[in-house]
Coordinates of C-alpha atoms in Angstrom, one line a residue:
M1 CA -48.5 4.4 3.2
P2 CA -49.4 4.0 6.9
A3 CA -47.2 1.7 9.1
R4 CA -48.7 -1.8 9.9
P5 CA -48.3 -4.0 12.7
L6 CA -46.8 -7.4 12.6
P7 CA -48.9 -10.3 12.9
C8 CA -48.8 -11.9 16.6
A9 CA -50.2 -15.3 18.4
V10 CA -52.6 -15.3 21.0
V11 CA -53.9 -18.3 23.2
I12 CA -55.8 -18.7 26.3
L13 CA -54.6 -21.9 28.2
L14 CA -55.9 -24.2 31.0
L15 CA -52.4 -25.0 32.5
A16 CA -53.2 -28.5 34.6
C17 CA -56.5 -26.8 35.4
P18 CA -55.8 -24.2 38.4
V19 CA -58.7 -23.4 39.9
S20 CA -60.0 -20.0 41.9
A21 CA -61.1 -19.6 45.3
E22 CA -64.7 -20.2 43.8
G23 CA -63.5 -23.5 42.4
E24 CA -63.7 -22.3 38.7
P25 CA -60.9 -23.1 36.2
T26 CA -58.5 -20.3 35.7
G27 CA -57.2 -19.7 32.2
L28 CA -53.9 -18.1 31.1
R29 CA -54.1 -15.6 28.4
V30 CA -50.7 -15.8 26.5
M31 CA -49.3 -13.7 23.5
T32 CA -46.0 -14.1 21.5
Y33 CA -45.2 -11.3 19.2
N34 CA -42.1 -10.5 17.1
I35 CA -42.2 -6.8 17.1
R36 CA -39.3 -6.4 14.8
Y37 CA -36.4 -4.7 16.0
E38 CA -36.0 -0.9 15.6
T39 CA -34.0 0.1 12.5
N40 CA -34.2 3.2 10.2
R41 CA -34.5 1.0 7.1
D42 CA -38.1 0.3 7.6
G43 CA -38.9 4.0 6.4
V44 CA -42.8 4.2 7.0
N45 CA -42.7 0.9 9.2
H46 CA -40.2 2.5 11.3
W47 CA -40.9 1.7 15.3
D48 CA -41.5 5.3 16.0
L49 CA -44.3 5.0 13.7
R50 CA -46.1 1.9 14.5
K51 CA -45.3 1.2 18.2
H52 CA -49.0 2.4 19.2
L53 CA -50.3 -0.1 16.9
V54 CA -48.3 -3.1 18.6
I55 CA -49.1 -1.5 21.9
G56 CA -52.8 -1.5 20.8
A57 CA -52.6 -5.0 20.0
I58 CA -51.5 -6.3 22.9
R59 CA -53.7 -4.3 25.0
F60 CA -56.8 -5.4 22.8
H61 CA -56.2 -9.0 23.7
R62 CA -56.1 -8.3 27.4
V63 CA -53.2 -10.9 27.9
E64 CA -51.6 -11.8 31.2
V65 CA -48.4 -12.9 30.1
F66 CA -46.7 -12.1 26.8
G67 CA -43.3 -12.5 25.1
I68 CA -41.9 -10.4 22.5
Q69 CA -38.8 -11.2 20.0
E70 CA -36.2 -8.7 18.5
A71 CA -36.9 -6.3 21.0
M72 CA -34.1 -3.6 21.7
A73 CA -33.8 -1.7 24.9
G74 CA -35.7 1.2 23.7
Q75 CA -38.9 -0.6 22.4
V76 CA -38.9 -2.8 25.7
G77 CA -39.0 0.7 27.6
A78 CA -41.6 2.0 25.2
I79 CA -43.8 -1.3 26.1
A80 CA -43.3 -1.2 29.9
E81 CA -44.4 2.3 30.1
A82 CA -47.3 1.7 28.3
F83 CA -48.2 -1.3 30.6
P84 CA -47.3 0.2 34.2
D85 CA -49.1 -2.7 35.8
F86 CA -46.6 -5.3 34.4
G87 CA -43.4 -6.5 35.3
H88 CA -40.6 -7.5 32.6
F89 CA -37.4 -9.3 32.5
G90 CA -34.7 -10.4 29.8
S91 CA -31.3 -10.2 28.8
G92 CA -29.6 -9.1 25.7
R93 CA -28.4 -12.0 23.1
D94 CA -25.0 -9.9 23.4
G95 CA -24.9 -9.9 26.8
Q96 CA -26.7 -8.5 30.0
A97 CA -27.4 -5.0 28.3
G98 CA -26.6 -5.5 24.5
G99 CA -28.7 -6.8 21.6
E100 CA -32.0 -8.0 21.0
R101 CA -34.0 -9.6 23.7
C102 CA -36.6 -12.2 23.9
T103 CA -38.5 -10.0 27.0
I104 CA -41.3 -11.7 28.9
F105 CA -44.0 -9.4 30.5
Y106 CA -46.5 -10.4 33.3
S107 CA -49.3 -9.2 35.3
R108 CA -47.8 -8.5 38.6
D109 CA -51.3 -8.5 39.9
R110 CA -52.0 -12.0 39.1
F111 CA -48.4 -13.4 39.2
E112 CA -45.4 -13.3 41.2
L113 CA -41.9 -13.9 39.8
V114 CA -40.0 -16.3 41.6
R115 CA -36.8 -16.7 39.2
E116 CA -35.7 -15.9 35.8
A117 CA -32.7 -16.2 33.7
T118 CA -31.5 -16.2 30.1
F119 CA -29.5 -19.0 28.1
W120 CA -28.0 -19.3 24.6
L121 CA -28.9 -21.7 21.9
S122 CA -25.6 -23.3 21.9
R123 CA -23.7 -26.2 23.1
N124 CA -22.5 -23.6 25.8
P125 CA -25.6 -22.3 26.8
D126 CA -24.6 -20.3 29.9
R127 CA -22.4 -18.0 27.9
P128 CA -22.9 -15.7 24.9
G129 CA -22.2 -17.5 21.6
A130 CA -23.8 -18.6 18.3
D131 CA -23.7 -22.4 17.3
W132 CA -24.6 -25.0 14.5
G133 CA -24.1 -22.5 11.8
A134 CA -26.3 -19.8 13.0
K135 CA -25.9 -16.5 11.6
L136 CA -26.5 -14.5 15.0
R137 CA -26.6 -15.3 18.8
R138 CA -29.9 -16.7 19.6
I139 CA -31.1 -16.9 23.4
C140 CA -34.3 -18.2 25.5
T141 CA -35.5 -16.4 28.0
W142 CA -37.4 -18.2 30.9
G143 CA -39.1 -17.4 34.3
E144 CA -40.8 -19.3 37.1
F145 CA -44.2 -17.8 38.2
K146 CA -46.8 -18.5 41.0
D147 CA -50.1 -17.6 40.6
K148 CA -51.1 -15.6 43.6
G149 CA -54.9 -16.9 43.3
T150 CA -54.1 -20.5 43.3
G151 CA -50.5 -20.9 44.4
R152 CA -49.6 -22.9 41.5
A153 CA -46.3 -22.8 39.9
F154 CA -45.5 -22.7 36.4
F155 CA -42.7 -21.6 33.7
V156 CA -42.7 -19.5 30.5
F157 CA -40.0 -19.7 27.9
N158 CA -39.4 -17.3 25.4
T159 CA -37.1 -17.6 22.2
H160 CA -36.2 -16.8 18.7
F161 CA -34.8 -19.4 16.5
D162 CA -32.1 -18.5 13.6
H163 CA -33.4 -17.4 10.4
Q164 CA -31.1 -19.1 7.9
S165 CA -29.5 -22.5 9.5
E166 CA -31.7 -25.1 9.5
A167 CA -29.1 -27.2 11.4
A168 CA -29.5 -24.4 14.3
R169 CA -32.9 -24.5 14.4
V170 CA -33.0 -28.4 14.8
E171 CA -30.4 -28.4 17.4
S172 CA -32.2 -25.5 19.3
A173 CA -35.2 -27.4 19.5
K174 CA -33.7 -30.4 20.9
L175 CA -31.7 -28.1 23.4
L176 CA -35.0 -26.6 24.3
V177 CA -36.6 -29.9 25.2
A178 CA -33.9 -30.8 27.5
K179 CA -33.7 -27.3 29.3
I180 CA -37.3 -27.4 29.8
Q181 CA -37.3 -30.5 31.4
E182 CA -34.0 -29.5 33.6
I183 CA -35.6 -26.1 34.8
A184 CA -39.4 -26.9 35.1
G185 CA -39.4 -30.6 36.1
A186 CA -42.8 -31.7 36.3
N187 CA -44.3 -28.2 36.5
P188 CA -46.8 -26.9 33.6
A189 CA -44.6 -25.0 31.3
V190 CA -45.2 -22.6 28.2
L191 CA -42.9 -22.2 25.3
M192 CA -43.3 -19.0 23.3
G193 CA -41.4 -17.8 20.4
D194 CA -40.3 -17.2 16.7
L195 CA -39.4 -20.3 15.5
N196 CA -38.5 -19.5 11.9
C197 CA -39.9 -22.6 10.5
G198 CA -43.4 -24.3 9.7
F199 CA -45.6 -26.9 10.9
D200 CA -44.4 -29.8 9.1
S201 CA -40.5 -29.1 9.9
F202 CA -38.1 -31.2 12.1
P203 CA -37.6 -28.5 14.8
Y204 CA -41.8 -28.3 15.3
R205 CA -42.0 -32.2 15.3
T206 CA -38.9 -32.3 17.9
L207 CA -40.9 -29.7 20.3
T208 CA -44.3 -31.5 19.9
T209 CA -42.9 -35.1 20.3
G210 CA -40.2 -34.6 23.0
V211 CA -37.2 -35.9 21.3
E212 CA -34.2 -35.8 23.4
P213 CA -30.5 -35.2 22.0
G214 CA -29.0 -38.1 21.2
T215 CA -32.2 -40.3 21.9
P216 CA -33.9 -41.8 18.7
R217 CA -37.2 -42.6 20.6
P218 CA -39.7 -39.4 21.2
R219 CA -40.3 -38.8 25.0
H220 CA -43.9 -38.2 25.2
D221 CA -43.9 -36.9 28.9
L222 CA -41.4 -34.1 27.7
A223 CA -43.6 -33.0 24.7
L224 CA -45.2 -29.8 24.3
R225 CA -48.9 -29.8 23.0
D226 CA -49.4 -26.8 20.2
A227 CA -51.4 -24.1 22.0
S228 CA -53.4 -23.6 18.7
V229 CA -54.8 -26.9 19.1
I230 CA -55.5 -27.0 22.9
C231 CA -56.4 -23.3 23.9
E232 CA -59.9 -22.7 25.3
E233 CA -60.8 -20.2 22.4
A234 CA -60.1 -21.2 18.7
P235 CA -57.0 -19.5 17.2
Y236 CA -57.9 -17.0 14.2
G237 CA -55.7 -15.5 11.7
P238 CA -53.4 -17.1 9.1
P239 CA -51.3 -20.0 10.3
G240 CA -47.9 -18.4 9.1
T241 CA -46.8 -14.7 10.9
F242 CA -44.3 -13.3 8.6
A243 CA -45.9 -10.6 6.6
G244 CA -43.1 -8.3 6.0
F245 CA -45.5 -5.3 6.5
G246 CA -47.2 -6.5 3.3
N247 CA -50.8 -6.3 2.3
G248 CA -51.2 -10.3 1.7
S249 CA -51.8 -13.0 4.0
A250 CA -48.7 -13.9 6.2
R251 CA -46.5 -16.4 4.7
A252 CA -47.1 -20.1 6.1
G253 CA -43.4 -21.0 6.1
S254 CA -42.6 -19.0 9.2
M255 CA -44.2 -19.4 12.7
T256 CA -44.7 -17.4 15.7
T257 CA -46.4 -19.6 18.1
C258 CA -46.9 -21.2 21.7
G259 CA -46.9 -24.7 22.8
A260 CA -47.7 -25.8 26.4
R261 CA -46.9 -28.6 28.8
E262 CA -49.1 -29.8 31.6
T263 CA -47.8 -31.0 34.9
S264 CA -47.3 -35.1 35.1
S265 CA -48.3 -35.0 38.5

């Protein structure tokens, strides 16, 4: 049985309608992709047997920014080698060099990286650790970019929620709402990641209504808009993105997605 790639999500966004020198709107083509960590347990779907499919999927969609989840150092290296015109960054969840990453790749031709960092999904986000019943340490990597053509700044966040603890997913969503506001301010922002939840879940509603931690009322100025709804081109494929290398449709209960927040200015 041949190896199969995992589903990904691709969107084309118009963030705050930045324009080119010719006055035409400039879109942002974004992909989020849980590439599945490298393990010998995957047999015929081992990374060495499917990495060309993953790289091919990214190349096919001609994305300008993409975020991957569950990436080990060797996997990041293989993708970086395939895309020499892209910069990348992201710390491991066990510390600077260890564990899975939520790496962000970006076109160096179009964008300048201004700053970047990684925080943990916990009550102590500045140091490695798990919280709220999460089985594993979970992180969010983010970067501030400047579009070289327009001079406009925007932020990209890439995360991976816990797969077992519902409480961890709920609290992680609340934390992200607060951290995106703290880090990005009024600038446009994109959140990408594997949320391990569905469209009817509390974490998804938290992100798309802007609920602040400890605040009962939604903050619509903090809310992210589902990129599958606002993207320039209609999305395709199943709503869920967990396929387990199977032949059937991806399961709708698990979501790898993008959200966007436009500037309020």
